[in-house]
XYZ file of C-alpha atoms in Angstrom:
272
model
C 11.407 15.878 -0.012
C 7.805 16.181 -0.208
C 7.017 18.535 2.980
C 4.686 17.643 4.659
C 4.300 20.180 7.412
C 0.857 22.515 6.796
C -0.565 19.720 4.343
C -3.050 16.724 5.915
C -2.390 13.615 4.691
C -5.210 10.540 4.541
C -4.712 7.176 6.417
C -7.413 4.802 5.723
C -7.884 1.951 8.491
C -5.597 5.034 10.309
C -7.121 4.151 13.717
C -4.883 0.488 15.135
C -2.066 -0.609 13.116
C 0.021 0.073 10.918
C -2.012 3.351 10.105
C -2.539 4.533 13.710
C 1.987 3.807 13.468
C 1.988 6.196 10.308
C -0.998 8.836 11.646
C 1.551 9.176 14.888
C 4.834 9.729 12.537
C 3.196 12.111 10.117
C 1.785 14.325 12.991
C 5.383 14.319 14.864
C 6.866 15.994 12.079
C 4.004 18.773 12.133
C 1.780 17.547 9.030
C -2.048 16.691 9.754
C -3.384 13.972 9.790
C -7.147 12.345 8.508
C -8.082 8.784 9.392
C -10.892 6.728 8.090
C -12.777 3.379 8.240
C -15.789 2.667 9.312
C -16.441 2.206 13.164
C -16.851 6.076 14.640
C -15.741 4.840 17.935
C -12.878 3.691 17.312
C -11.499 7.068 14.917
C -12.707 9.012 17.900
C -10.559 6.890 20.343
C -7.589 6.902 17.956
C -7.568 11.176 17.769
C -8.532 11.478 21.267
C -4.399 9.262 21.586
C -2.881 11.433 19.143
C -4.451 14.890 20.588
C -2.366 13.546 22.868
C 0.993 14.154 21.817
C 0.019 17.054 20.314
C -1.007 16.114 16.541
C -3.521 17.366 15.041
C -6.148 14.817 13.468
C -9.733 14.217 12.439
C -11.505 11.777 11.155
C -13.945 10.267 8.783
C -16.236 8.003 8.612
C -15.460 5.492 5.466
C -15.542 1.842 4.988
C -13.337 1.478 1.487
C -15.599 -1.289 0.360
C -18.003 1.456 -0.949
C -16.724 3.626 -4.089
C -19.207 6.732 -3.295
C -17.589 5.952 0.260
C -14.136 6.411 -0.523
C -15.499 9.507 -3.446
C -16.583 11.463 0.161
C -13.850 10.737 1.846
C -11.886 12.716 -0.822
C -14.860 14.936 -1.016
C -13.614 15.714 3.109
C -10.166 15.631 2.774
C -9.785 18.367 -0.207
C -13.121 20.362 1.082
C -10.455 22.433 3.899
C -7.959 24.929 3.672
C -4.446 22.981 3.608
C -3.037 20.721 0.697
C -3.623 16.858 0.786
C -0.198 15.855 0.402
C -0.401 11.830 0.886
C -2.412 9.211 0.810
C -2.435 6.058 2.552
C -4.312 2.869 1.266
C -3.387 0.801 4.422
C -6.990 -0.137 5.029
C -7.353 -4.387 5.214
C -8.559 -7.417 6.837
C -7.178 -11.050 6.595
C -9.187 -14.198 6.733
C -9.037 -17.440 8.379
C -6.388 -19.836 7.142
C -7.318 -22.681 4.401
C -5.941 -24.893 1.673
C -7.445 -23.089 -1.608
C -10.151 -26.155 -2.318
C -11.008 -25.226 1.036
C -11.669 -21.992 1.467
C -14.955 -20.118 0.721
C -15.662 -17.774 -2.236
C -17.192 -15.542 -0.078
C -14.662 -15.074 1.949
C -12.061 -14.762 -0.439
C -13.972 -12.052 -2.293
C -14.532 -10.617 0.860
C -11.116 -10.148 1.491
C -10.881 -9.123 -1.669
C -13.041 -6.061 -2.305
C -10.757 -4.747 1.215
C -7.623 -5.540 0.185
C -7.250 -4.761 -3.525
C -10.757 -2.609 -4.466
C -10.445 -0.673 -1.794
C -7.187 0.321 -2.530
C -8.404 0.601 -6.318
C -11.101 2.470 -5.222
C -8.517 4.990 -3.263
C -6.090 5.800 -5.726
C -9.530 6.175 -8.165
C -10.506 8.733 -5.966
C -7.645 10.952 -4.828
C -5.828 10.875 -7.945
C -8.077 13.785 -9.684
C -8.099 15.567 -7.198
C -4.300 15.612 -6.451
C -4.185 15.948 -10.067
C -6.317 19.067 -10.508
C -4.798 20.591 -7.141
C -1.120 20.473 -8.523
C 0.817 20.385 -5.905
C 4.242 17.416 -5.364
C 2.259 15.112 -3.693
C 1.742 11.077 -2.916
C -0.654 7.646 -2.622
C 1.042 4.628 -1.089
C -0.739 1.047 -0.775
C -0.300 -1.198 1.411
C 0.974 -4.131 0.039
C 2.960 -6.721 2.548
C 6.189 -9.387 2.722
C 3.287 -12.121 1.215
C 4.281 -9.804 -2.272
C 7.292 -11.130 -2.298
C 6.908 -14.739 -0.597
C 4.291 -16.304 1.360
C 5.261 -15.891 4.814
C 2.461 -17.616 6.774
C 0.927 -21.137 4.882
C -2.558 -21.847 4.018
C -3.001 -17.590 3.489
C -3.753 -17.641 -1.014
C -6.406 -15.907 -0.352
C -4.655 -12.886 1.974
C -1.142 -13.230 -0.454
C -3.344 -13.166 -3.922
C -4.497 -10.072 -2.785
C -1.469 -7.839 -2.308
C 0.037 -9.198 -5.219
C -2.303 -8.104 -6.955
C -2.304 -4.319 -4.993
C 1.571 -4.943 -5.951
C 0.190 -5.145 -10.107
C -2.143 -2.217 -9.787
C 0.143 -0.022 -7.880
C 2.741 -0.306 -10.865
C 0.692 -0.047 -13.052
C -0.550 3.555 -11.703
C 2.481 4.670 -11.604
C 1.849 5.632 -14.871
C -1.627 7.358 -15.278
C -0.230 10.107 -12.922
C 2.028 12.621 -13.652
C 5.781 13.034 -12.132
C 4.313 15.406 -9.131
C 2.387 12.766 -7.882
C 4.611 9.945 -6.252
C 2.688 6.400 -6.277
C 4.149 3.533 -4.486
C 4.325 0.197 -2.592
C 4.606 -0.440 1.421
C 5.420 -3.919 1.927
C 5.367 -4.194 5.901
C 6.900 -7.098 7.223
C 5.924 -8.752 10.341
C 4.528 -5.538 12.113
C 2.259 -5.410 15.866
C -1.079 -5.177 14.718
C -4.959 -5.930 15.410
C -4.065 -9.078 12.649
C -1.296 -10.346 14.217
C -2.040 -10.379 17.657
C -1.434 -13.623 19.780
C 1.571 -15.175 21.506
C 4.668 -13.584 18.835
C 3.087 -10.249 18.805
C 5.490 -8.862 21.241
C 8.466 -10.147 17.999
C 6.733 -7.891 15.502
C 7.666 -4.886 15.209
C 6.207 -1.771 16.358
C 3.914 0.192 14.521
C 5.693 3.279 15.366
C 8.857 2.629 14.484
C 7.410 1.015 11.334
C 5.708 4.244 10.241
C 8.989 6.578 11.247
C 10.572 4.722 8.424
C 8.130 3.991 6.121
C 7.194 7.777 6.313
C 10.790 9.371 5.381
C 10.782 7.055 2.417
C 7.150 7.950 1.499
C 8.796 11.875 1.616
C 11.888 10.714 -1.214
C 8.687 9.235 -3.378
C 10.153 5.548 -3.130
C 8.604 3.155 -5.607
C 8.390 0.919 -2.852
C 8.824 1.136 0.776
C 10.105 -1.121 2.936
C 11.405 -1.766 6.407
C 12.533 -5.659 7.808
C 15.643 -5.880 6.257
C 16.137 -9.869 6.773
C 13.786 -10.169 3.490
C 15.661 -9.609 1.391
C 16.846 -12.963 1.724
C 13.630 -14.507 0.957
C 13.434 -12.137 -2.091
C 16.742 -13.126 -3.624
C 15.682 -16.726 -3.238
C 12.923 -15.906 -5.683
C 15.418 -14.084 -7.846
C 17.680 -17.303 -7.949
C 14.705 -19.306 -9.370
C 14.020 -16.570 -12.120
C 17.564 -16.161 -12.884
C 17.479 -19.667 -13.204
C 14.947 -20.200 -15.293
C 16.085 -17.523 -17.870
C 19.535 -18.744 -17.868
C 17.970 -22.577 -18.848
C 15.079 -22.062 -21.136
C 15.211 -18.355 -22.512
C 18.824 -16.775 -21.803
C 19.278 -14.003 -23.538
C 20.741 -13.451 -27.448
C 21.201 -10.756 -29.681
C 17.821 -8.927 -30.892
C 16.236 -10.789 -27.901
C 14.550 -7.636 -27.190
C 12.407 -7.494 -30.890
C 9.617 -9.243 -28.527
C 9.628 -6.908 -26.021
C 6.331 -5.529 -26.349
C 7.245 -2.058 -24.205
C 9.779 -1.729 -26.692
C 6.980 -2.267 -29.508
C 5.221 -0.135 -28.324
C 7.826 2.643 -27.841
C 8.700 2.168 -31.639
C 5.579 2.382 -32.761
C 4.679 5.399 -30.967
C 8.145 7.226 -32.662
C 7.224 6.327 -36.038
C 4.162 8.061 -35.530
C 5.646 11.071 -35.026
């Protein structure tokens, strides 16, 4: 299990919602938290709330859309005396729902700047420093149940951004040494500013979600989940994929000869 007591965990978008819930969970287990977002007043208020629980928390103003700002966050995190054990690329936004053909491209790009490129910036800024640090650590990226299935209609931009996060995470895992765990977090309906409204109270409390997710991060799980009913929708997708392969591309002898990963492995082995 990844040790968090006596270490620092960095959470973007940590002043509210899932990020704040994770900060509470980490702090309750003895870890120090560094929360980041663009609004200093929100950060100060969040740190004050954490202090009420005797959680050691500090803040840094950071706009994940800005690569230099995220590099600055990393410098701040690694400048202290404690090792950095966890980065959660949590910052995310939603945008008004609309059909693809009606959606403003400015809104789409603005959403991707936070939900996808903000995650990319975090991975790129923290990975080299964690590698140099040389101690067990973890980087987790916020995906969504929407990366499994469209949970809410007319949300293509948001859904696509979360699919992109999963693709980034799966590839990034192979870019770092084994002592750094890399995973994706797949929230379902969690109470947060993004889910405010008449249905919000039906969502999972953020601190409950944070507690469930933290243990999976500490265990180095490649995926972190908390909403059990999602497996119903996931199985539906797998059923469609399995049926398509069974009908149009069934397994047969020698089919592995066209698998690109196996081809690359074979070529590398031949080169010695």
